[in-house]
Coordinates of N, CA, C and O in Angstrom, one line a residue:
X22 N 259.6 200.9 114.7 CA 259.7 201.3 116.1 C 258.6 200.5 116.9 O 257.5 200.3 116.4
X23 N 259.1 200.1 118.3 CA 258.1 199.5 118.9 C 257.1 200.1 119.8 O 257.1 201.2 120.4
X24 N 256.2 199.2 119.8 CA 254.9 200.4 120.6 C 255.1 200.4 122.5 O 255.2 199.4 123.2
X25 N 255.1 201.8 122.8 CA 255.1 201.7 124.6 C 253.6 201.5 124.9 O 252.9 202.5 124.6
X26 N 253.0 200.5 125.4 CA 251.6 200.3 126.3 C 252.0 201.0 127.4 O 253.1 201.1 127.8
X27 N 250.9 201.6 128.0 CA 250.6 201.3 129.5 C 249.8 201.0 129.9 O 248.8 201.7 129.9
X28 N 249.9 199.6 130.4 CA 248.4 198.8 130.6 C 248.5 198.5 132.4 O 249.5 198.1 133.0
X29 N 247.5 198.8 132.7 CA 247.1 198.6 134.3 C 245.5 198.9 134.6 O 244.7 199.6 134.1
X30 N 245.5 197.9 135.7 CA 244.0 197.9 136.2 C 243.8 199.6 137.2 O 244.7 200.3 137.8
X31 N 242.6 199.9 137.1 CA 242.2 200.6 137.6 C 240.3 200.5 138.4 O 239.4 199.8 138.0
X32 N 240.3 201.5 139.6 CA 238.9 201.5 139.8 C 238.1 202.6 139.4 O 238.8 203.6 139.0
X33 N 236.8 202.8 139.4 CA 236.0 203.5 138.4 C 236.6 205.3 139.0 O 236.8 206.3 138.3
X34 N 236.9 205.0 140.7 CA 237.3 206.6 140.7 C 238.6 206.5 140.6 O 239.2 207.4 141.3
X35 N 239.1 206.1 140.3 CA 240.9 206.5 139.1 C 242.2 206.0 140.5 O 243.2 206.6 140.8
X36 N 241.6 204.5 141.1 CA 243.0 204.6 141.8 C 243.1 203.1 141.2 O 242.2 202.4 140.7
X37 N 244.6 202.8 141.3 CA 245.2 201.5 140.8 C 245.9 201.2 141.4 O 247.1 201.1 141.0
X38 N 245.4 200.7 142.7 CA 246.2 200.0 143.8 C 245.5 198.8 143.6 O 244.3 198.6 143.7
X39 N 246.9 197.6 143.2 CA 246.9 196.3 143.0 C 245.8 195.2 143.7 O 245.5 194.1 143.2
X40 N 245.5 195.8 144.8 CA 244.5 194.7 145.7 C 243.0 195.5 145.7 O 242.3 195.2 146.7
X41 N 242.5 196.5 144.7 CA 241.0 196.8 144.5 C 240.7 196.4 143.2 O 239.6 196.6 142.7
X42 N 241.8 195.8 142.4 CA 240.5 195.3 141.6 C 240.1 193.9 141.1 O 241.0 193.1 141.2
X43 N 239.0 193.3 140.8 CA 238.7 192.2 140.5 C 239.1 190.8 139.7 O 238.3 190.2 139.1
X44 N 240.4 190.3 139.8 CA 241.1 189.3 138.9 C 240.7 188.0 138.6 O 241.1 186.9 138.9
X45 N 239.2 188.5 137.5 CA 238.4 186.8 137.5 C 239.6 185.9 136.1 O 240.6 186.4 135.6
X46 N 239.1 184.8 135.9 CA 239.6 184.5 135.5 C 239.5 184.6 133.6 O 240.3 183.9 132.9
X47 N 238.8 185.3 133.1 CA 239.0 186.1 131.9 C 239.9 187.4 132.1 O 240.2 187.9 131.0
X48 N 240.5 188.0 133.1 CA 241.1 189.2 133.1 C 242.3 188.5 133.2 O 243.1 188.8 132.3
X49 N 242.6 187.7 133.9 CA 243.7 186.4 134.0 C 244.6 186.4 132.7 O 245.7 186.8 132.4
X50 N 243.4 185.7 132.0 CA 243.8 185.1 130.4 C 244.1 186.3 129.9 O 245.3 186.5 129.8
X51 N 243.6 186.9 129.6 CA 243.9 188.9 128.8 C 245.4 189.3 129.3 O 246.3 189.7 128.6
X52 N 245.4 189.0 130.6 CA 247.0 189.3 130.9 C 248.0 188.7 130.5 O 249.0 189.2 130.0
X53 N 247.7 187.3 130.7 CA 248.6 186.4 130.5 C 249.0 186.6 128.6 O 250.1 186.9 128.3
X54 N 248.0 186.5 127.8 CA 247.9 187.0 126.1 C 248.6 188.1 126.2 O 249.7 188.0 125.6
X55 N 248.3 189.4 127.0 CA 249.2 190.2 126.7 C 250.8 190.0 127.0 O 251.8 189.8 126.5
X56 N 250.3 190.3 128.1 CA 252.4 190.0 127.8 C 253.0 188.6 127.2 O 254.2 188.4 127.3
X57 N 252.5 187.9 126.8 CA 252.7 186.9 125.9 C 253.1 187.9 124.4 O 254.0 187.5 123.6
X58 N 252.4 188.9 124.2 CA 252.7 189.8 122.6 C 253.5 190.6 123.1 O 253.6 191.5 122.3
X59 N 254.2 190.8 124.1 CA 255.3 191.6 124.5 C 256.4 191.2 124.5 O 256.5 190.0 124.5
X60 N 257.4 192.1 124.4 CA 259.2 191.8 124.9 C 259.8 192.0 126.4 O 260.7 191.5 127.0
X61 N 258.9 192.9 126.6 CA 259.4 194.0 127.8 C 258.3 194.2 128.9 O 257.1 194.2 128.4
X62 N 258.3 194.4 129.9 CA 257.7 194.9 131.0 C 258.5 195.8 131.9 O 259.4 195.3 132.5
X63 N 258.1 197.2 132.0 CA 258.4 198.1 132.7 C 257.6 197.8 134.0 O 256.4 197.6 134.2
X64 N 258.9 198.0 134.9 CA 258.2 198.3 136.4 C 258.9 199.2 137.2 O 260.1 199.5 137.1
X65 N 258.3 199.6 137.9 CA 259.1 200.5 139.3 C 259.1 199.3 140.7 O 258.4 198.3 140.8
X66 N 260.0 199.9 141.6 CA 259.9 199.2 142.5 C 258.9 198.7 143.4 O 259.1 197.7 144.1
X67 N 258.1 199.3 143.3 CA 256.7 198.6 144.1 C 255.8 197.5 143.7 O 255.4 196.6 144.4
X68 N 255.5 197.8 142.3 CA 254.8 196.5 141.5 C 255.8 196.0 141.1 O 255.5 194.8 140.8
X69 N 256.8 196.2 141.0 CA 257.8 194.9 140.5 C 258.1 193.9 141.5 O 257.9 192.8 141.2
X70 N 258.7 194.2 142.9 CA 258.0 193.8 144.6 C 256.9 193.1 144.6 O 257.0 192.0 145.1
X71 N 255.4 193.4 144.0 CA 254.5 193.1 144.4 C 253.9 191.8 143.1 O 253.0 191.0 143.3
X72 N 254.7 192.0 141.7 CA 254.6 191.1 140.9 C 255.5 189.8 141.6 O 255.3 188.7 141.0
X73 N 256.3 189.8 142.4 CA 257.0 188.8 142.7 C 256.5 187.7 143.3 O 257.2 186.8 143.8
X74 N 255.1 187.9 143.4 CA 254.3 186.6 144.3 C 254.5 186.2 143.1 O 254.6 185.1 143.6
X75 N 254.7 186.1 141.9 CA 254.2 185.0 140.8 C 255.2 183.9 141.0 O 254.9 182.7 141.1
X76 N 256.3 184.4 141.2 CA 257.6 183.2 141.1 C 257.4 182.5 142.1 O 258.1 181.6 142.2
X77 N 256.2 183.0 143.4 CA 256.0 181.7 143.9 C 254.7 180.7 143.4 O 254.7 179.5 143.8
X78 N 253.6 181.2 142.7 CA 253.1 180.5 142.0 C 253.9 179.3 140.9 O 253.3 178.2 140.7
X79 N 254.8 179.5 140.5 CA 255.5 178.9 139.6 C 256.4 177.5 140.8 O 256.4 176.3 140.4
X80 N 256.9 177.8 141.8 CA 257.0 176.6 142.4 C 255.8 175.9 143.2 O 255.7 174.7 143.2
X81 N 254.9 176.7 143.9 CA 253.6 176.1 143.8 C 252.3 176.2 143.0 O 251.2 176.5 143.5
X82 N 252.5 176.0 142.3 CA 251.3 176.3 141.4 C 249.7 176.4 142.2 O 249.6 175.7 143.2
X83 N 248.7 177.2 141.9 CA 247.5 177.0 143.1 C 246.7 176.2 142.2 O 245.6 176.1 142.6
X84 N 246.8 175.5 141.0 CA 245.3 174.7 140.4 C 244.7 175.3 139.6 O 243.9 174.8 139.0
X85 N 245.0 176.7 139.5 CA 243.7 177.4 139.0 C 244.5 178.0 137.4 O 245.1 179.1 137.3
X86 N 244.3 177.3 136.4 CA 244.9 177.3 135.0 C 245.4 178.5 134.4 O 246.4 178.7 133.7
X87 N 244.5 179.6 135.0 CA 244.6 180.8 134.7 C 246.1 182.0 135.3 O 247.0 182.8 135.0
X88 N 245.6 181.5 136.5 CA 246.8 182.3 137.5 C 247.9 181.6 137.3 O 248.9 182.3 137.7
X89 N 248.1 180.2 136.8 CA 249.3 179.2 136.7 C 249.9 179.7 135.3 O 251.1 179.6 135.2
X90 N 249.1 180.3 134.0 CA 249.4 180.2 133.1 C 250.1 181.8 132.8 O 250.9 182.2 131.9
X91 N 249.3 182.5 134.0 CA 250.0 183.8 134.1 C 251.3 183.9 134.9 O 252.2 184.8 134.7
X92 N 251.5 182.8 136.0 CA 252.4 183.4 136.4 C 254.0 182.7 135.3 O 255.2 183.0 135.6
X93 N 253.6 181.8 134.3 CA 254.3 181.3 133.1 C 255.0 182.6 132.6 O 256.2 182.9 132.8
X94 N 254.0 183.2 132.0 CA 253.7 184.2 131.0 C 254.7 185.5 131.7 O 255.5 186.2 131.1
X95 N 254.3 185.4 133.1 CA 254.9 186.7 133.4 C 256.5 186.3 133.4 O 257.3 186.9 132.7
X96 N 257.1 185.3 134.4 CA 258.3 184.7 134.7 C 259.2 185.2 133.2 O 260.2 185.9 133.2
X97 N 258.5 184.5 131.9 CA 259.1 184.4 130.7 C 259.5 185.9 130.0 O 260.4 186.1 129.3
X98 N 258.5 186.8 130.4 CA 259.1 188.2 130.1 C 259.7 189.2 130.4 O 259.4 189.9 131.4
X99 N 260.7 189.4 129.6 CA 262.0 190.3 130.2 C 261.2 191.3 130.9 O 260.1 191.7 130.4
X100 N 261.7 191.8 132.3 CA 261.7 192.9 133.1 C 262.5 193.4 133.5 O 263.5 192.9 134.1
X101 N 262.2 195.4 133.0 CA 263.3 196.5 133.7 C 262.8 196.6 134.7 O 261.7 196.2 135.0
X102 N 263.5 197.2 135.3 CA 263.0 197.6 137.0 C 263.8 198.9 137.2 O 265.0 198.8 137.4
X103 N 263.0 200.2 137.1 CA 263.6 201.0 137.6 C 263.3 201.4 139.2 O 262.1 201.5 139.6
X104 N 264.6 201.8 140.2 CA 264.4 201.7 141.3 C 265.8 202.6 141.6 O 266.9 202.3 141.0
X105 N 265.7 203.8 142.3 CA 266.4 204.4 143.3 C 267.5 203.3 144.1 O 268.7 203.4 144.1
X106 N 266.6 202.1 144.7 CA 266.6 202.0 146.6 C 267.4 200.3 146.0 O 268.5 199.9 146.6
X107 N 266.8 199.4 144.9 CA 267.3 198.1 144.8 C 268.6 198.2 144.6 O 268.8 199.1 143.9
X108 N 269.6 197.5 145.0 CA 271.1 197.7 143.9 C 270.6 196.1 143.2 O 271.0 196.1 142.0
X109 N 270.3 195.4 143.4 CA 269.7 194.4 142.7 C 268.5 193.8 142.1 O 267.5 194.6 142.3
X110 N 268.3 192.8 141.6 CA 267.1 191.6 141.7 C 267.9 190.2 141.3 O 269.0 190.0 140.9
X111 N 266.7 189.2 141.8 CA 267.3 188.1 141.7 C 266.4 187.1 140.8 O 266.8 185.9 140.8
X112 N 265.1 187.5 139.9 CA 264.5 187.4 139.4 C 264.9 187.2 138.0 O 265.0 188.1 137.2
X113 N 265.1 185.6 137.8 CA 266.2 185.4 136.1 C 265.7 186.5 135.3 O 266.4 187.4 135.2
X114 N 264.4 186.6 134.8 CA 264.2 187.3 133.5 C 264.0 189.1 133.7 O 263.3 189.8 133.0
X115 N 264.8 189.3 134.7 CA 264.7 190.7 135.4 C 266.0 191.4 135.4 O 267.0 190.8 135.8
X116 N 266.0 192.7 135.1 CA 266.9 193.5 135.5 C 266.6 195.2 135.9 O 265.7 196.0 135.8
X117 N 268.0 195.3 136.4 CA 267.7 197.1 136.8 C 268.3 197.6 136.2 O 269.5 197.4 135.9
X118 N 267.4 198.8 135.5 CA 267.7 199.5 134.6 C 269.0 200.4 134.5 O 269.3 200.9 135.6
X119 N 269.6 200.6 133.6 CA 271.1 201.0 133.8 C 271.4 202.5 132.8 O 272.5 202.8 132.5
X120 N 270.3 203.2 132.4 CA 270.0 204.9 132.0 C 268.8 205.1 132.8 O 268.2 204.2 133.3
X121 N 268.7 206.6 132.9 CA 267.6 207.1 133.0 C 266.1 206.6 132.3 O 266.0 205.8 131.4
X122 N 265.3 207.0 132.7 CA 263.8 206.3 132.2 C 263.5 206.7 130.4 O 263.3 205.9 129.5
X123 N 263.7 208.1 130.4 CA 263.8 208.2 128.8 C 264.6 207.7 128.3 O 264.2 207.0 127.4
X124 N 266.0 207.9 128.3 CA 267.2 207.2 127.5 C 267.3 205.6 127.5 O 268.1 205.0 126.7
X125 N 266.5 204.9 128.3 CA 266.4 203.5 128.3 C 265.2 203.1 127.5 O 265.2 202.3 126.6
X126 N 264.2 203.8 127.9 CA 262.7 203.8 126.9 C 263.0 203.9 125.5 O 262.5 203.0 124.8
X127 N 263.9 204.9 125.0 CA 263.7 205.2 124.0 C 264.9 204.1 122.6 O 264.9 203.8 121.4
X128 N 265.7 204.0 123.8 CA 266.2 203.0 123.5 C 265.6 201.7 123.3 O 265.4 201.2 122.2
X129 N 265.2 201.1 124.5 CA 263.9 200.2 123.6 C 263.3 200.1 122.3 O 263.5 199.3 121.5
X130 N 262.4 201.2 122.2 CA 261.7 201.8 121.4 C 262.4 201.1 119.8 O 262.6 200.0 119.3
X131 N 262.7 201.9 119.8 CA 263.8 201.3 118.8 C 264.7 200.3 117.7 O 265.2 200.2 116.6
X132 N 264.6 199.7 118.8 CA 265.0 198.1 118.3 C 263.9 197.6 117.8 O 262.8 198.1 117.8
X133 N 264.2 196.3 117.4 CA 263.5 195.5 116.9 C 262.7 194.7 118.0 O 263.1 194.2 119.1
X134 N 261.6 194.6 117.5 CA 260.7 193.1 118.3 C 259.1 193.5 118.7 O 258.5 194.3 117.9
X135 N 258.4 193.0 119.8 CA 257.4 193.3 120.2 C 257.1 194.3 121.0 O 258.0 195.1 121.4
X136 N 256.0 194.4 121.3 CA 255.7 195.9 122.3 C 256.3 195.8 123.3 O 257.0 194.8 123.5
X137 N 256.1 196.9 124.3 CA 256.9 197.2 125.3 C 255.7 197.4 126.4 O 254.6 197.7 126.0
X138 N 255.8 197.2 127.5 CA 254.3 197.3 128.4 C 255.2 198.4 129.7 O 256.2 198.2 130.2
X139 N 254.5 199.4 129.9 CA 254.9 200.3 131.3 C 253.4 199.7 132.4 O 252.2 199.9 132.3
X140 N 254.1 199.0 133.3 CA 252.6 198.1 134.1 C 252.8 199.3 135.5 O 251.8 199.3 136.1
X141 N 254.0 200.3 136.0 CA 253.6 200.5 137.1 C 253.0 201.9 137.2 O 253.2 202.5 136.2
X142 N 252.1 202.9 138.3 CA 251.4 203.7 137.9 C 252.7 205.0 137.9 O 252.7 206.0 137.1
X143 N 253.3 204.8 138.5 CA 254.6 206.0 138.6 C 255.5 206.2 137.6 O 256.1 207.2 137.3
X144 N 255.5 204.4 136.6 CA 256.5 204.9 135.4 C 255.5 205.7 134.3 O 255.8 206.6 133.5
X145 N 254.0 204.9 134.5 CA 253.0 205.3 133.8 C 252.9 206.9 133.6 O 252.7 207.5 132.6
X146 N 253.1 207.5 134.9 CA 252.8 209.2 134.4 C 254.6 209.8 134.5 O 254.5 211.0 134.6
X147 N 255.4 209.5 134.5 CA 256.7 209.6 134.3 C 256.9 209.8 132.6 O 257.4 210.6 131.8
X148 N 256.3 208.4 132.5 CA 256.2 208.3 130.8 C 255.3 209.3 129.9 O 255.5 209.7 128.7
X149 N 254.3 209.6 130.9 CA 253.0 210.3 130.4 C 253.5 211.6 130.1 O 253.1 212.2 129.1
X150 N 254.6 212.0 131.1 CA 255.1 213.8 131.1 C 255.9 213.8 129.9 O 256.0 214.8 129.3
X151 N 256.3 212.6 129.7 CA 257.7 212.6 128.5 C 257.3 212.1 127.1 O 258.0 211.7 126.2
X152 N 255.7 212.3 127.2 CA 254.9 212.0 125.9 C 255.6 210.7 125.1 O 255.6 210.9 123.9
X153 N 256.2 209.4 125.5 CA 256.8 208.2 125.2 C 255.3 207.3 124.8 O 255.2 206.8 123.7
X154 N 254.7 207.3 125.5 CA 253.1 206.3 125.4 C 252.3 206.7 124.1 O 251.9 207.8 123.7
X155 N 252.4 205.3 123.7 CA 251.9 205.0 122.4 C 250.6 204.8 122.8 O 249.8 205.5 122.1
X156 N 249.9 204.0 123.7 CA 248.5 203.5 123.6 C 248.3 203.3 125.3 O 249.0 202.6 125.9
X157 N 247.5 203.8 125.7 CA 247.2 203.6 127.4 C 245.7 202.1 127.5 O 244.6 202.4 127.0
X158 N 246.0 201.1 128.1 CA 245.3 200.4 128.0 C 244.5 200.3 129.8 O 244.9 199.9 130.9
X159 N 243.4 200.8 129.5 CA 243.1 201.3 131.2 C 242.0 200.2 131.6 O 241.0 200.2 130.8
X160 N 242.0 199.4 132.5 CA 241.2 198.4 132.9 C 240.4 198.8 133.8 O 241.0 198.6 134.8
X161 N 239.2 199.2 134.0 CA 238.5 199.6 135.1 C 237.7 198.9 135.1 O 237.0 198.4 134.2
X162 N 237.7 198.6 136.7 CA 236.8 197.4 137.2 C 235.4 198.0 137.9 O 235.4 199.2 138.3
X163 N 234.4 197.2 138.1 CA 233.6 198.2 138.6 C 233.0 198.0 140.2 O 232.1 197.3 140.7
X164 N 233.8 198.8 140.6 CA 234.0 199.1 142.1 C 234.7 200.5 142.2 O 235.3 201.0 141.2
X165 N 234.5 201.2 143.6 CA 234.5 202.4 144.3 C 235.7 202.2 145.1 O 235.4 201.6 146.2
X166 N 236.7 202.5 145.0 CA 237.8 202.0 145.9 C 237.7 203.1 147.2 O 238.1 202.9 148.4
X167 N 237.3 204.1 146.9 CA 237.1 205.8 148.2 C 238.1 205.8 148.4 O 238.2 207.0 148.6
X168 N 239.3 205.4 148.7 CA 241.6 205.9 148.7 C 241.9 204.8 148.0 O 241.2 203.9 147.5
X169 N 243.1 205.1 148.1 CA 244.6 204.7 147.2 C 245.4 205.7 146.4 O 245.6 206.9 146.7
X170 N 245.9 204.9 145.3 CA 246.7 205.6 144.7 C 246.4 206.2 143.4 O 246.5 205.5 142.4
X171 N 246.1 207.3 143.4 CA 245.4 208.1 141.8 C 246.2 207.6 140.8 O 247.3 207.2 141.2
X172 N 245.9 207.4 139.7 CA 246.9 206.7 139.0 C 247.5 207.7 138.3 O 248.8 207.6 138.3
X173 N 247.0 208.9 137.7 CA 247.1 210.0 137.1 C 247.2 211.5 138.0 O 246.9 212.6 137.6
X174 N 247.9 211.2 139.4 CA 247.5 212.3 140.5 C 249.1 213.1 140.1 O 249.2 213.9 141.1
X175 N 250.1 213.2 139.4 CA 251.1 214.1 138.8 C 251.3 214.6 137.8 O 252.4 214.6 137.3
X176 N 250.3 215.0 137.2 CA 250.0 215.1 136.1 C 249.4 216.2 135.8 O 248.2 216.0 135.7
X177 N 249.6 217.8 135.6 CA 249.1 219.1 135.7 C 248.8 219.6 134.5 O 248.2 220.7 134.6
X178 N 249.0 218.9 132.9 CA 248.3 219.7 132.0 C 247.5 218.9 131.5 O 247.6 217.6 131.7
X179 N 246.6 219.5 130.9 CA 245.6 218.5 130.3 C 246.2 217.7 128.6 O 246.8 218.2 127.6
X180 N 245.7 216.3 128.9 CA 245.9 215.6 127.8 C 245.1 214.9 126.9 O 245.2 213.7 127.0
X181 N 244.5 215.5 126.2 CA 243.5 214.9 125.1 C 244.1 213.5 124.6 O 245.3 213.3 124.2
X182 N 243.1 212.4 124.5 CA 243.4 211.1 123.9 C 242.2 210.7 123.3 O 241.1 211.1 123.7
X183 N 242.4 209.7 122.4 CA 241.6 209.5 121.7 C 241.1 207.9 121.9 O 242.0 207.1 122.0
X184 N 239.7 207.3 122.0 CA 239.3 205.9 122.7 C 239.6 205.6 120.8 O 239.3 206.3 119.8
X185 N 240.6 204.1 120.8 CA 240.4 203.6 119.8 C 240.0 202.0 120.1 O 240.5 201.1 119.3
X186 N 239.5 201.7 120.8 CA 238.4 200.4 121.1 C 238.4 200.2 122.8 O 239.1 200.6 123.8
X187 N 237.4 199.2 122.6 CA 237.2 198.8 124.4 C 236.6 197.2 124.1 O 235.8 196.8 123.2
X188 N 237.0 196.6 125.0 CA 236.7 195.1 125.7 C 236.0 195.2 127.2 O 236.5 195.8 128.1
X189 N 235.0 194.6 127.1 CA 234.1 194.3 127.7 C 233.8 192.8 128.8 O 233.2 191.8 128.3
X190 N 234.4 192.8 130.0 CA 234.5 191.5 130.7 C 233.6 190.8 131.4 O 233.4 191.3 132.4
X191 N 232.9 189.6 131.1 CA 231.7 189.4 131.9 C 231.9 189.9 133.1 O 231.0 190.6 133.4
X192 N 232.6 189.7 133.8 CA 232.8 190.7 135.4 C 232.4 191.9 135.7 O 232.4 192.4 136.8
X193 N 232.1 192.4 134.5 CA 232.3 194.1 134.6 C 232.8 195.1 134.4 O 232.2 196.2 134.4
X194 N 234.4 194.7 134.3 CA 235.0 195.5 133.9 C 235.6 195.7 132.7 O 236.1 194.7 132.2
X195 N 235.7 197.1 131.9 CA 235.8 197.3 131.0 C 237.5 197.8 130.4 O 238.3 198.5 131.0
X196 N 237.6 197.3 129.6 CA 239.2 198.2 128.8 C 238.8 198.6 127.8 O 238.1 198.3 126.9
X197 N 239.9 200.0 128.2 CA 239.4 201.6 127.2 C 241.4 201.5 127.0 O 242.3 201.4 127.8
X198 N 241.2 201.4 125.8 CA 241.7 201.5 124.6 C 242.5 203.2 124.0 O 242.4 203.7 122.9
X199 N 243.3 203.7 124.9 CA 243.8 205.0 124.2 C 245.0 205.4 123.2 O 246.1 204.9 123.4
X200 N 244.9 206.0 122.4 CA 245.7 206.9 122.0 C 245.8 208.3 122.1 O 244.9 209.0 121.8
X201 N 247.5 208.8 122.7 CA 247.3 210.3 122.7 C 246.8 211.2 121.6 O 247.4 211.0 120.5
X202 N 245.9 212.2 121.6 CA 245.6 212.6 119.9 C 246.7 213.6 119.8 O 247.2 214.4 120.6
X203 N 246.8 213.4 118.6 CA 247.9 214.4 118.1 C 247.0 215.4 116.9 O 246.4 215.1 115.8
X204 N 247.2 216.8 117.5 CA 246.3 217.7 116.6 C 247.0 218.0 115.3 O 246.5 218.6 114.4

């Protein structure tokens, strides 16, 4: 069975809106590696929207090896996109998802191949209610964002997880490493 990630950046007070945290170019490379060991990338409609600046990296490239090599990395991996509001995308290695979020998850799951990544914060605790997440990979940068978007703000029972490593980025920010514990 394949593993569901949820990996997304976050700030030290728990919001993970895309433009507070710090994208040097070691967190770059870490991205680009990761979904390079993936099959799949889960998104919802807003980060999957907001991941689409890459495909213009890809016809302009900006110079900078890292962001060029991510926006490779990203283009090349299959994306669901679950979405209400899209009836499309036009994005080759993209599609909209055609079950519900568990019946398609778990389907995934399933098959053969590499991990599976949930990158947006809404499929993230969607997934989280439906106990699907194998490993939460939480990037916190270190900065104070004071609003946005809680990343964990739908979420009413408590959920014990267990740290099974962390990376350490000259920038400062750190990745904590979860698994849910199972008593």
């Amino acid at each position: 069975m394949r593993k569901l990630i949820a990996a997304i950046n976050m700030t030290i007070d728990g919001y993970c809106d895309h433009t507070s945290g710090i994208p040097d170019e070691e967190i770059h490379k870490h991205y680009t590696d990761l979904l390079r060991s993936a099959d799949v990338a889960l998104y919802g409609r807003t980060t999957y929207q907001l991941m689409e600046y890459w495909r213009t990296v890809l016809d302009h490239p900006t110079g900078d090896k890292t962001k060029d090599d991510f926006a490779v990395a990203i283009d090349n991996t299959q994306k669901i996109v679950f979405s209400r509001t899209l009836k499309s995308v036009d994005w080759k290695s993209a599609k909209l998802a055609n079950q519900d979020l568990e019946k398609e998850v778990l389907e995934l799951k399933f098959q053969s191949g590499k991990d599976i990544f949930a990158c947006s914060p809404s499929l993230i605790v969607s997934l989280t209610k439906l106990n699907l997440i194998d490993e939460y990979q939480l990037c916190v940068h270190p900065m104070i964002a004071g609003s946005g978007l809680p990343l964990f703000k739908d979420i009413s029972e408590q959920i014990t997880l267990k740290l099974i490593k962390t990376k350490t980025f000259s920038g400062g920010a750190v990745l904590l490493y979860y698994q849910p514990k199972i008593d």
